[in-house]
Short mmCIF file of C-alpha atoms in Angstrom, two decimals:
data_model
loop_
_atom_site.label_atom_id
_atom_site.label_comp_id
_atom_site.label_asym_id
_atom_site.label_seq_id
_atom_site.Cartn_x
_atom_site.Cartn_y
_atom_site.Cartn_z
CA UNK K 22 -83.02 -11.24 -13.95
CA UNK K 23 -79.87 -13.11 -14.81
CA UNK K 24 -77.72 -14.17 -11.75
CA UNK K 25 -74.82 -12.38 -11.66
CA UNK K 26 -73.15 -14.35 -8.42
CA UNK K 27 -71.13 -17.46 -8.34
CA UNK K 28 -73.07 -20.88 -9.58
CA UNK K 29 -73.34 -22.20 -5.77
CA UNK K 30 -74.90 -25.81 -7.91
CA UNK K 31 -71.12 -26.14 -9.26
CA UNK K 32 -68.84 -24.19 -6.75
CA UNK K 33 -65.35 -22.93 -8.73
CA UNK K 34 -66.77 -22.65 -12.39
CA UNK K 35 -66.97 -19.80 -14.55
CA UNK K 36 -67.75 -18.94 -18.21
CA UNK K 37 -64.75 -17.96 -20.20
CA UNK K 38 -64.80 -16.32 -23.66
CA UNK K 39 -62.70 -18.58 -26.00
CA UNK K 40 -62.45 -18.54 -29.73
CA UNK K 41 -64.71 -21.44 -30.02
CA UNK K 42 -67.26 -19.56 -28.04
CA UNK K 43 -68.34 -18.92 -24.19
CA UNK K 44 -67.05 -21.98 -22.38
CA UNK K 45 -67.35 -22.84 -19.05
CA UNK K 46 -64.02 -23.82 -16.66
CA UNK K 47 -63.17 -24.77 -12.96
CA UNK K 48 -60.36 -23.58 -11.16
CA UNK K 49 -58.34 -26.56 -11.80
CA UNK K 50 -58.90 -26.53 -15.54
CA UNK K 51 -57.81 -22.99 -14.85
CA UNK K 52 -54.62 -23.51 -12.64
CA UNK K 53 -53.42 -26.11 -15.58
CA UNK K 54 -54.02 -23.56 -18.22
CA UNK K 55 -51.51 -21.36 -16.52
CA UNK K 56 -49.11 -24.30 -16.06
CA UNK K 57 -49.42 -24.82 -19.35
CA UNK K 58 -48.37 -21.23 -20.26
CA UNK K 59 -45.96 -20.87 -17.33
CA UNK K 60 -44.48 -24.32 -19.01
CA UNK K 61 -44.46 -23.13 -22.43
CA UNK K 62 -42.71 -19.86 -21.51
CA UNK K 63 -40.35 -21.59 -19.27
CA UNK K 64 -39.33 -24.29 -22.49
CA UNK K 65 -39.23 -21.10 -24.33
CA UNK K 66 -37.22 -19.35 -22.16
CA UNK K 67 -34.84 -22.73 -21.71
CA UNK K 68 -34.54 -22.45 -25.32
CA UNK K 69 -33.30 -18.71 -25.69
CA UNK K 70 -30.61 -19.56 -23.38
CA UNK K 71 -29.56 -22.77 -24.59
CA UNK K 72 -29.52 -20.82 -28.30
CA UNK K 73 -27.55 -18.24 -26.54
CA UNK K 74 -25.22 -20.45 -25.07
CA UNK K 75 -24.61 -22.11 -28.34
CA UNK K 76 -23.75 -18.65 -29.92
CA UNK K 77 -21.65 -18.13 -26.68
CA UNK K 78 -19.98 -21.34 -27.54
CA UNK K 79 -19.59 -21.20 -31.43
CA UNK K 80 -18.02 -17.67 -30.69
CA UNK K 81 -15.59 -19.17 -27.99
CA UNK K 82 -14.76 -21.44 -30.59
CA UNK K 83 -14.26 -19.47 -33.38
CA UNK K 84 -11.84 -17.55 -30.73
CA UNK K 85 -10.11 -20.26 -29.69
CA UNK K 86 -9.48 -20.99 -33.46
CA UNK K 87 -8.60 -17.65 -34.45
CA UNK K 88 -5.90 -17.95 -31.70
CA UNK K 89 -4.58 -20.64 -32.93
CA UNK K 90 -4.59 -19.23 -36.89
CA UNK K 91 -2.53 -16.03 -34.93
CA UNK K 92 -0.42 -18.57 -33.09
CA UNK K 93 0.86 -19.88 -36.66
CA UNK K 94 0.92 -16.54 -38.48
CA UNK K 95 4.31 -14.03 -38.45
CA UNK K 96 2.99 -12.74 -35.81
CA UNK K 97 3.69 -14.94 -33.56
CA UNK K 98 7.10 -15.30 -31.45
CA UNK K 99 7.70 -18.62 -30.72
CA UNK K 100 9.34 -19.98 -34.18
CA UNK K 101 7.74 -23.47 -35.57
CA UNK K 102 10.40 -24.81 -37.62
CA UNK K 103 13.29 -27.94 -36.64
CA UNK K 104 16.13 -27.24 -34.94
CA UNK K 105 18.39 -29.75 -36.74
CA UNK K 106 21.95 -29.89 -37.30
CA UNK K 107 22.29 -31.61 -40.23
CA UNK K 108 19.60 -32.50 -43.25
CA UNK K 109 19.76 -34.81 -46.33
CA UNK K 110 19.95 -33.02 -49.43
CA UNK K 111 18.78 -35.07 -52.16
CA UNK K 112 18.25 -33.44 -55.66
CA UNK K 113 16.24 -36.11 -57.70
CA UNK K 114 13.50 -39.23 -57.00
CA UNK K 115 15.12 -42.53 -55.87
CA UNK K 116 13.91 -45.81 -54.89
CA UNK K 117 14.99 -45.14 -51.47
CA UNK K 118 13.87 -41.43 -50.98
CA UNK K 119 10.24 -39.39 -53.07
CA UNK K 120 10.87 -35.52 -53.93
CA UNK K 121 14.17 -33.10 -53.43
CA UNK K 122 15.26 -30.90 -50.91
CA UNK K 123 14.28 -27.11 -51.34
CA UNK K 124 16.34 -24.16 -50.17
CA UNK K 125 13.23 -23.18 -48.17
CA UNK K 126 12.97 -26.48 -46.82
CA UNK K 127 16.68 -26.44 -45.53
CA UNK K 128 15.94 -22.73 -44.20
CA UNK K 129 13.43 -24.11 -42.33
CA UNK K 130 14.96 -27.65 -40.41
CA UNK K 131 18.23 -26.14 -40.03
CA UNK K 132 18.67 -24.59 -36.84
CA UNK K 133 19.27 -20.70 -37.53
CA UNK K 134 17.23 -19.83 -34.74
CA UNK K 135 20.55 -21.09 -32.38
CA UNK K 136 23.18 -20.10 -34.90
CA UNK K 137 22.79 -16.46 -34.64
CA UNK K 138 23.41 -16.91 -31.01
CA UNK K 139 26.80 -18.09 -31.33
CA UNK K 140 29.05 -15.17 -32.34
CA UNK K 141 30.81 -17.38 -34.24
CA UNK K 142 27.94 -18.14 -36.86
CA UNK K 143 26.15 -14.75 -36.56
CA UNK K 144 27.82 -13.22 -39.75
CA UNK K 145 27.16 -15.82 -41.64
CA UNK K 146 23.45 -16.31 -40.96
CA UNK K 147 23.16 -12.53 -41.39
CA UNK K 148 24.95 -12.71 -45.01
CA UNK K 149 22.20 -15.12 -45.73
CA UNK K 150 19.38 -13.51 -45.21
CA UNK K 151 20.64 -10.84 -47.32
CA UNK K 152 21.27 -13.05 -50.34
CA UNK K 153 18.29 -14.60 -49.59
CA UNK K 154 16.53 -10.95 -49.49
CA UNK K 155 18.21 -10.01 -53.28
CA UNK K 156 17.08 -12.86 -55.29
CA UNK K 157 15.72 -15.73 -52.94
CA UNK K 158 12.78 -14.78 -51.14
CA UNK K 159 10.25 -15.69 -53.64
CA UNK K 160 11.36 -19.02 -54.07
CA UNK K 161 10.87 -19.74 -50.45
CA UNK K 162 7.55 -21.33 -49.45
CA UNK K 163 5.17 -19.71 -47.03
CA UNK K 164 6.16 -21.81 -43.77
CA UNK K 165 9.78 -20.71 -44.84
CA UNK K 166 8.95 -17.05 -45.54
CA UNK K 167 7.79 -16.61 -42.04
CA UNK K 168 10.61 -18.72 -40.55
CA UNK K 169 12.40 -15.87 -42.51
CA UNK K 170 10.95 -12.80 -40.66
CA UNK K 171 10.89 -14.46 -37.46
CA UNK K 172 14.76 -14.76 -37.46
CA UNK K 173 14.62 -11.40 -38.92
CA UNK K 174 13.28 -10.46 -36.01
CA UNK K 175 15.49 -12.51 -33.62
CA UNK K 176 18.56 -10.92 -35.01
CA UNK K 177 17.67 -6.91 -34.97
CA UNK K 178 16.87 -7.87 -30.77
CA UNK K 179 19.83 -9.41 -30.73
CA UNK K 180 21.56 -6.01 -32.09
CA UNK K 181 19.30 -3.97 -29.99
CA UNK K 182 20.63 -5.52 -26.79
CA UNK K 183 24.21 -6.15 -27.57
CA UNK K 184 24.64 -3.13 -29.56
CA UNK K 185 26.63 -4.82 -31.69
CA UNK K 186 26.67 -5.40 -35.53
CA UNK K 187 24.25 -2.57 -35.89
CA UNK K 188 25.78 -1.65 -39.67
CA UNK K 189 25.42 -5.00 -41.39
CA UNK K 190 22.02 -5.31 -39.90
CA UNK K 191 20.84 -1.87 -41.55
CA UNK K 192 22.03 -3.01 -44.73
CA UNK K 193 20.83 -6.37 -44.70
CA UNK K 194 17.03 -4.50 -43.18
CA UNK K 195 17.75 -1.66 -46.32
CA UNK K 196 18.07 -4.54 -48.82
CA UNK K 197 15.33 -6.77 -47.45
CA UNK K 198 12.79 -3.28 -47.76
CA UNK K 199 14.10 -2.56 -51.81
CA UNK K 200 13.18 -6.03 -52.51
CA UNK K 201 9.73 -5.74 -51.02
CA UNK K 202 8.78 -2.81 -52.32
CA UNK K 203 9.37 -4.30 -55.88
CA UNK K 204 8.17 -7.74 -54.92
CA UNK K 205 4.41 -6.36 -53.72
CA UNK K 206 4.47 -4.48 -57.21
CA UNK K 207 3.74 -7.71 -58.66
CA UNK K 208 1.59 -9.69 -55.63
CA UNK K 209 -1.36 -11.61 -57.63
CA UNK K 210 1.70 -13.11 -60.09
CA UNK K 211 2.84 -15.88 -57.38
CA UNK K 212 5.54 -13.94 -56.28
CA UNK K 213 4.80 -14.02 -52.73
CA UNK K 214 3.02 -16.38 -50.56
CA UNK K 215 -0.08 -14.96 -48.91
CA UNK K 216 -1.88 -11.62 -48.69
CA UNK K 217 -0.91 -8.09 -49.48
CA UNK K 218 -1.79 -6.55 -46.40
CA UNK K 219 0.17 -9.23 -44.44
CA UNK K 220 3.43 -8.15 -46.77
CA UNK K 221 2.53 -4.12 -45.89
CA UNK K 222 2.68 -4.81 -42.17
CA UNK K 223 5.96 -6.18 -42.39
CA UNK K 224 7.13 -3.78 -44.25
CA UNK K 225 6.28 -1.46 -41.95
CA UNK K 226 7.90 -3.58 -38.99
CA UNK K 227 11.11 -3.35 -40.80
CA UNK K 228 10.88 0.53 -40.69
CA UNK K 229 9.95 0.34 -37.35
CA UNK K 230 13.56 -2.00 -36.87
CA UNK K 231 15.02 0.50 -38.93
CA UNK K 232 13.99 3.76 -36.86
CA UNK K 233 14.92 1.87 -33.17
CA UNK K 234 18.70 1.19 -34.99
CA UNK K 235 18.80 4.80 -36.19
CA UNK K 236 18.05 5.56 -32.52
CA UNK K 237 20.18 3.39 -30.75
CA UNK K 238 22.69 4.68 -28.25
CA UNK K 239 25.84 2.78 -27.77
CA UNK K 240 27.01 3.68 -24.15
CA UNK K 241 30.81 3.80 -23.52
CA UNK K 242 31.62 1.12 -21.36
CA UNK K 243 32.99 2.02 -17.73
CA UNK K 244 36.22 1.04 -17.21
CA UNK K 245 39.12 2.49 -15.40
CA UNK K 246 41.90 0.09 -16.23
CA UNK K 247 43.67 0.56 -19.60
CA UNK K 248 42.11 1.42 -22.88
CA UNK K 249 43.31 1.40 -26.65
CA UNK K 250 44.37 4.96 -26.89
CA UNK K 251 46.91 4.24 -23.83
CA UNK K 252 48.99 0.93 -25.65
CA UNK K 253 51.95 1.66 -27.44
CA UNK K 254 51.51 3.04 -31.33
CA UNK K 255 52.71 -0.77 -32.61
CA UNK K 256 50.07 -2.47 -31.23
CA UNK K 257 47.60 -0.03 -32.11
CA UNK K 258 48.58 -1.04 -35.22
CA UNK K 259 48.79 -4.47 -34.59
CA UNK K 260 44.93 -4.66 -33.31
CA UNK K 261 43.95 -2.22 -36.16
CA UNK K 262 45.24 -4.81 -38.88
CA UNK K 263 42.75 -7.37 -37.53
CA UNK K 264 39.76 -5.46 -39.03
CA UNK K 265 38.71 -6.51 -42.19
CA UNK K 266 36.32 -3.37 -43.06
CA UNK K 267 37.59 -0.18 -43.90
CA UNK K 268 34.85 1.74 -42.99
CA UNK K 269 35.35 0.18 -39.35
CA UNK K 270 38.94 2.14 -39.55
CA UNK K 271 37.30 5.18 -40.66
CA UNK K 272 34.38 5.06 -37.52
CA UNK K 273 37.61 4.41 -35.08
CA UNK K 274 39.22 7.49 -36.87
CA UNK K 275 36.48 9.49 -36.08
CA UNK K 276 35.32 8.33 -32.51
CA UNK K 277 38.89 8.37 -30.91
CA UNK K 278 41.19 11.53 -32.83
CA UNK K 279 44.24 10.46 -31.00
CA UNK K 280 43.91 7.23 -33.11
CA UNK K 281 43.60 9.25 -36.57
CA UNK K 282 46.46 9.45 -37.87
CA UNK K 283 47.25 5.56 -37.20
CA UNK K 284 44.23 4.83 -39.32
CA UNK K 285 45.58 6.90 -42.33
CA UNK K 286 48.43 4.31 -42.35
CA UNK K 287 49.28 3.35 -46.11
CA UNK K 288 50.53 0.04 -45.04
CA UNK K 289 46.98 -0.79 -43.42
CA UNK K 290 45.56 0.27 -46.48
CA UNK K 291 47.46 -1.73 -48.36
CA UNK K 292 46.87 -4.59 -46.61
CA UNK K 293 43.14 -4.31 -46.79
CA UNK K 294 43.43 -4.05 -50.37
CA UNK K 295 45.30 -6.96 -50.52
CA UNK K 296 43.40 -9.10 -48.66
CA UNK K 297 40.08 -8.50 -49.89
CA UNK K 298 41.06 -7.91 -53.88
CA UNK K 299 43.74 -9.59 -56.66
CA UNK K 300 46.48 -8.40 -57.93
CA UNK K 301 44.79 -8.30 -61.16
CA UNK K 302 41.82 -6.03 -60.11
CA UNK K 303 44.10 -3.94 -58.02
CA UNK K 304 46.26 -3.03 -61.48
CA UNK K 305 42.80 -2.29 -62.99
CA UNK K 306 42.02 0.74 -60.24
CA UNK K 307 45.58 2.01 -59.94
CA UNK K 308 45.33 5.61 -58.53
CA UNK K 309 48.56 8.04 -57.80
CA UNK K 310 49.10 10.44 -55.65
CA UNK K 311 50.84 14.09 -56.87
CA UNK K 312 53.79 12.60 -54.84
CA UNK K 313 53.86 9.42 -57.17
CA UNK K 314 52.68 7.26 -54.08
CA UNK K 315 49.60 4.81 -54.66
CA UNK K 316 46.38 5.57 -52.70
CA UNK K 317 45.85 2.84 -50.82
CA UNK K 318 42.93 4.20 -48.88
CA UNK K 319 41.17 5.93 -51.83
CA UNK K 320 41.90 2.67 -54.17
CA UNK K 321 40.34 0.71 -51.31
CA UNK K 322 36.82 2.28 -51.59
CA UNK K 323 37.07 2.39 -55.56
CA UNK K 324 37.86 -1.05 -55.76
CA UNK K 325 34.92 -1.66 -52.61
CA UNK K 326 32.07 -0.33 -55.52
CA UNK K 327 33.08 -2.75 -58.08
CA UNK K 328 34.47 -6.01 -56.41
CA UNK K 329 32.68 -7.84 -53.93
CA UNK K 330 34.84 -8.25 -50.76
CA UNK K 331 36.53 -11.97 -49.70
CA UNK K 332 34.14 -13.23 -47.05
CA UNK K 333 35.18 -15.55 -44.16
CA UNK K 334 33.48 -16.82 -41.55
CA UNK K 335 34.61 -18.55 -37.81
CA UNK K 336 31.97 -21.19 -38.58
CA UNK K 337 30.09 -22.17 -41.74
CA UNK K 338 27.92 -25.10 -42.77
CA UNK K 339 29.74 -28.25 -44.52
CA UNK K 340 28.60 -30.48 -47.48
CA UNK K 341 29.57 -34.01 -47.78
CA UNK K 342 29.92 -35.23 -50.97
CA UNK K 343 29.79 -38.68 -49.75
CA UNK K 344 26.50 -38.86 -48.09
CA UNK K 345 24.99 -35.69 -49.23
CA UNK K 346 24.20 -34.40 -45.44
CA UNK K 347 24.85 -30.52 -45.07
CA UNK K 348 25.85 -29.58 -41.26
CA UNK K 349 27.46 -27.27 -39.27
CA UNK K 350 30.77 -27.67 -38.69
CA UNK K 351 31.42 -28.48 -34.90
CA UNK K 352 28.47 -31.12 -35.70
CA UNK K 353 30.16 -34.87 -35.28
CA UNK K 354 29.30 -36.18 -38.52
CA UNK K 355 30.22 -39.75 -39.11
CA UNK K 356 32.02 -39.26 -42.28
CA UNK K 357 34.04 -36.55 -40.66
CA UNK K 358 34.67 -39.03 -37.53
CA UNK K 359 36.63 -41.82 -40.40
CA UNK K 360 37.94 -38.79 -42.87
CA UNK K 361 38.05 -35.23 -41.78
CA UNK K 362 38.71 -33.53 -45.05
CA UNK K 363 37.93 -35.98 -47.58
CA UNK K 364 34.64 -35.87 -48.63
CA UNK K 365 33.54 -32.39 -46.97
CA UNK K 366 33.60 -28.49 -48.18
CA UNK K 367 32.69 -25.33 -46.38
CA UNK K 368 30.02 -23.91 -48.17
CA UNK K 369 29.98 -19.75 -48.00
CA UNK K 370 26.32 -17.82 -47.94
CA UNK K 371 26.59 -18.07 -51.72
CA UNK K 372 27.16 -21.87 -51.98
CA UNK K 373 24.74 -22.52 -49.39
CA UNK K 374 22.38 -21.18 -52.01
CA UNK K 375 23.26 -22.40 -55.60
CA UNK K 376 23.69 -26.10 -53.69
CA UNK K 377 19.63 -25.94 -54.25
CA UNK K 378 19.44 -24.21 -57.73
CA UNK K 379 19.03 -27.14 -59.64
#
């Protein structure tokens, strides 16, 4: 009968069914098969988690890249163009300088971002972006169009906390919205720089902007010395003639009733109109009263819809014809320094922009 007991002629062997047949194995051969294996699984165990480390780590960096793609977009706060006072605008290839000077490029190294800080300049930046919104915007390049939004941006906070300027801004936000909505009409025809969706999203900030200035609540200041309504009628009058928008008369007309009939004056009127409009487009838009006197107030808002009004600014950027460097105006140019009025011009909103249409 066959012996079914351990071999005691060779202590620690055994028969073991292999694919090759019955073999026969020690305990040693057996304790390095399962090294073997226990080996094998740990190298491919060691590999799982160095592949899933690498995943881990092409993940992280796609992450960290993505970041920094958001960190460029519009999206992003922190603005990424110069802050320089002054530029060299060259219109043609020299010896001495390759290319020309863009208006986007000037949007983008002049320093805006500052300038609508200082009261003084805040008008004029904001008249800017709103020429720049009718006719400009697709001549800007990409860096430049979101330079664009991002001052956008700055300036509507700006109006939100100060609650200040909150009319021109609505305007200037109205505009900007008209020209977008005809400008995406025709995305695919290099009319704007990047995608569709990225042009819908700011869209919609803008009507976001638009609904927090609808909503914004200008609280009376509280102050218990004297106010406007309590100075004598003449220099009511006298502080009334220093606004140069008649629908700011109008607004104080309605706010403060004891001051109503001072902003009816036909003499303010008339000084608006005369200011703002010539003598030749005022005799075009003559209108009488029953009483044979001229409406001053009425001919104001007539003459408003067909005339642009005069525009001036506390601070505007300069040209120098001598050197060709364009720069703000409390910037100490060295032309300036030798010849103050020589061989420099203010430049309004408007010149700022056909300087570059060349």
């Amino acid at each position: 009968m066959p012996f079914l007991g351990q071999d005691w002629r060779s202590p620690g062997q055994s028969w073991v069914k292999t694919e090759e047949g019955w073999k026969k194995t020690t305990a040693e051969d057996k304790n390095n098969n399962v090294t073997v294996e226990r080996f094998c699984k740990d190298k491919e165990e060691e590999e799982c988690f160095n592949k899933e480390n690498l995943l881990l780590s092409l993940s992280y960096d796609m992450a960290a890249k993505k970041r920094k793609k958001d960190l460029m977009n519009n999206n992003t706060k922190a603005p990424y163009f110069h802050r320089e006072k002054w530029i060299y605008v060259h219109k043609g290839s020299t010896k001495e300088r390759h290319g020309y000077c863009t208006l986007g490029e000037a949007f983008n190294r002049l320093d805006f971002c500052s300038a609508i800080k200082d009261t003084r300049r805040f008008n004029y930046v904001v008249r800017l972006l709103e020429l720049i919104a009718k006719s400009q915007l697709p001549s800007l390049s990409g860096v430049a169009q979101k330079n664009y939004m991002n001052i956008l941006e700055r300036v509507v906070q700006k109006v939100l906390d100060d609650q200040q300027n909150v009319r021109p801004i609505k305007e200037l936000l109205q505009t900007l919205y008209v020209s977008l909505c005809v400008l995406v009409q025709d995305m695919g025809k290099s009319v704007l720089v990047g995608n569709i969706n990225m042009w819908v999203h700011r869209m919609e900030n803008i009507m976001q902007w638009q609904q927090q200035l609808d909503n914004i609540q200008i609280n009376r200041p509280t102050s218990t010395g004297m106010t406007l309504t309590d100075l004598p009628a003449s220099l009511q009058l006298n502080i009334m003639q220093r606004l140069s928008d008649g629908r700011d008369l109008v607004s104080l007309g309605q706010v403060c009733p004891e001051l109503g009939p001072l902003t009816e004056d036909r003499l303010l009127w008339k000084r608006l109109c005369q200011y703002h409009f010539t003598d030749r487009q005022i005799r075009k838009r003559l209108m009488v009263s029953d009483k044979g006197h001229l409406e001053w107030k009425k001919m104001y808002f007539k003459l408003s819809r067909c005339y642009p009004h005069r525009e001036q600014y506390s601070d505007t950027l300069h040209f120098c014809t001598h050197c060709h460097i364009l720069f703000w105006q409390d910037t100490n140019h060295p032309c300036t320094a030798n010849n103050p009025e020589s061989c420099t011009m203010s430049l309004s909103p408007q010149d700022f922009i056909n300087l570059f249409n060349f």
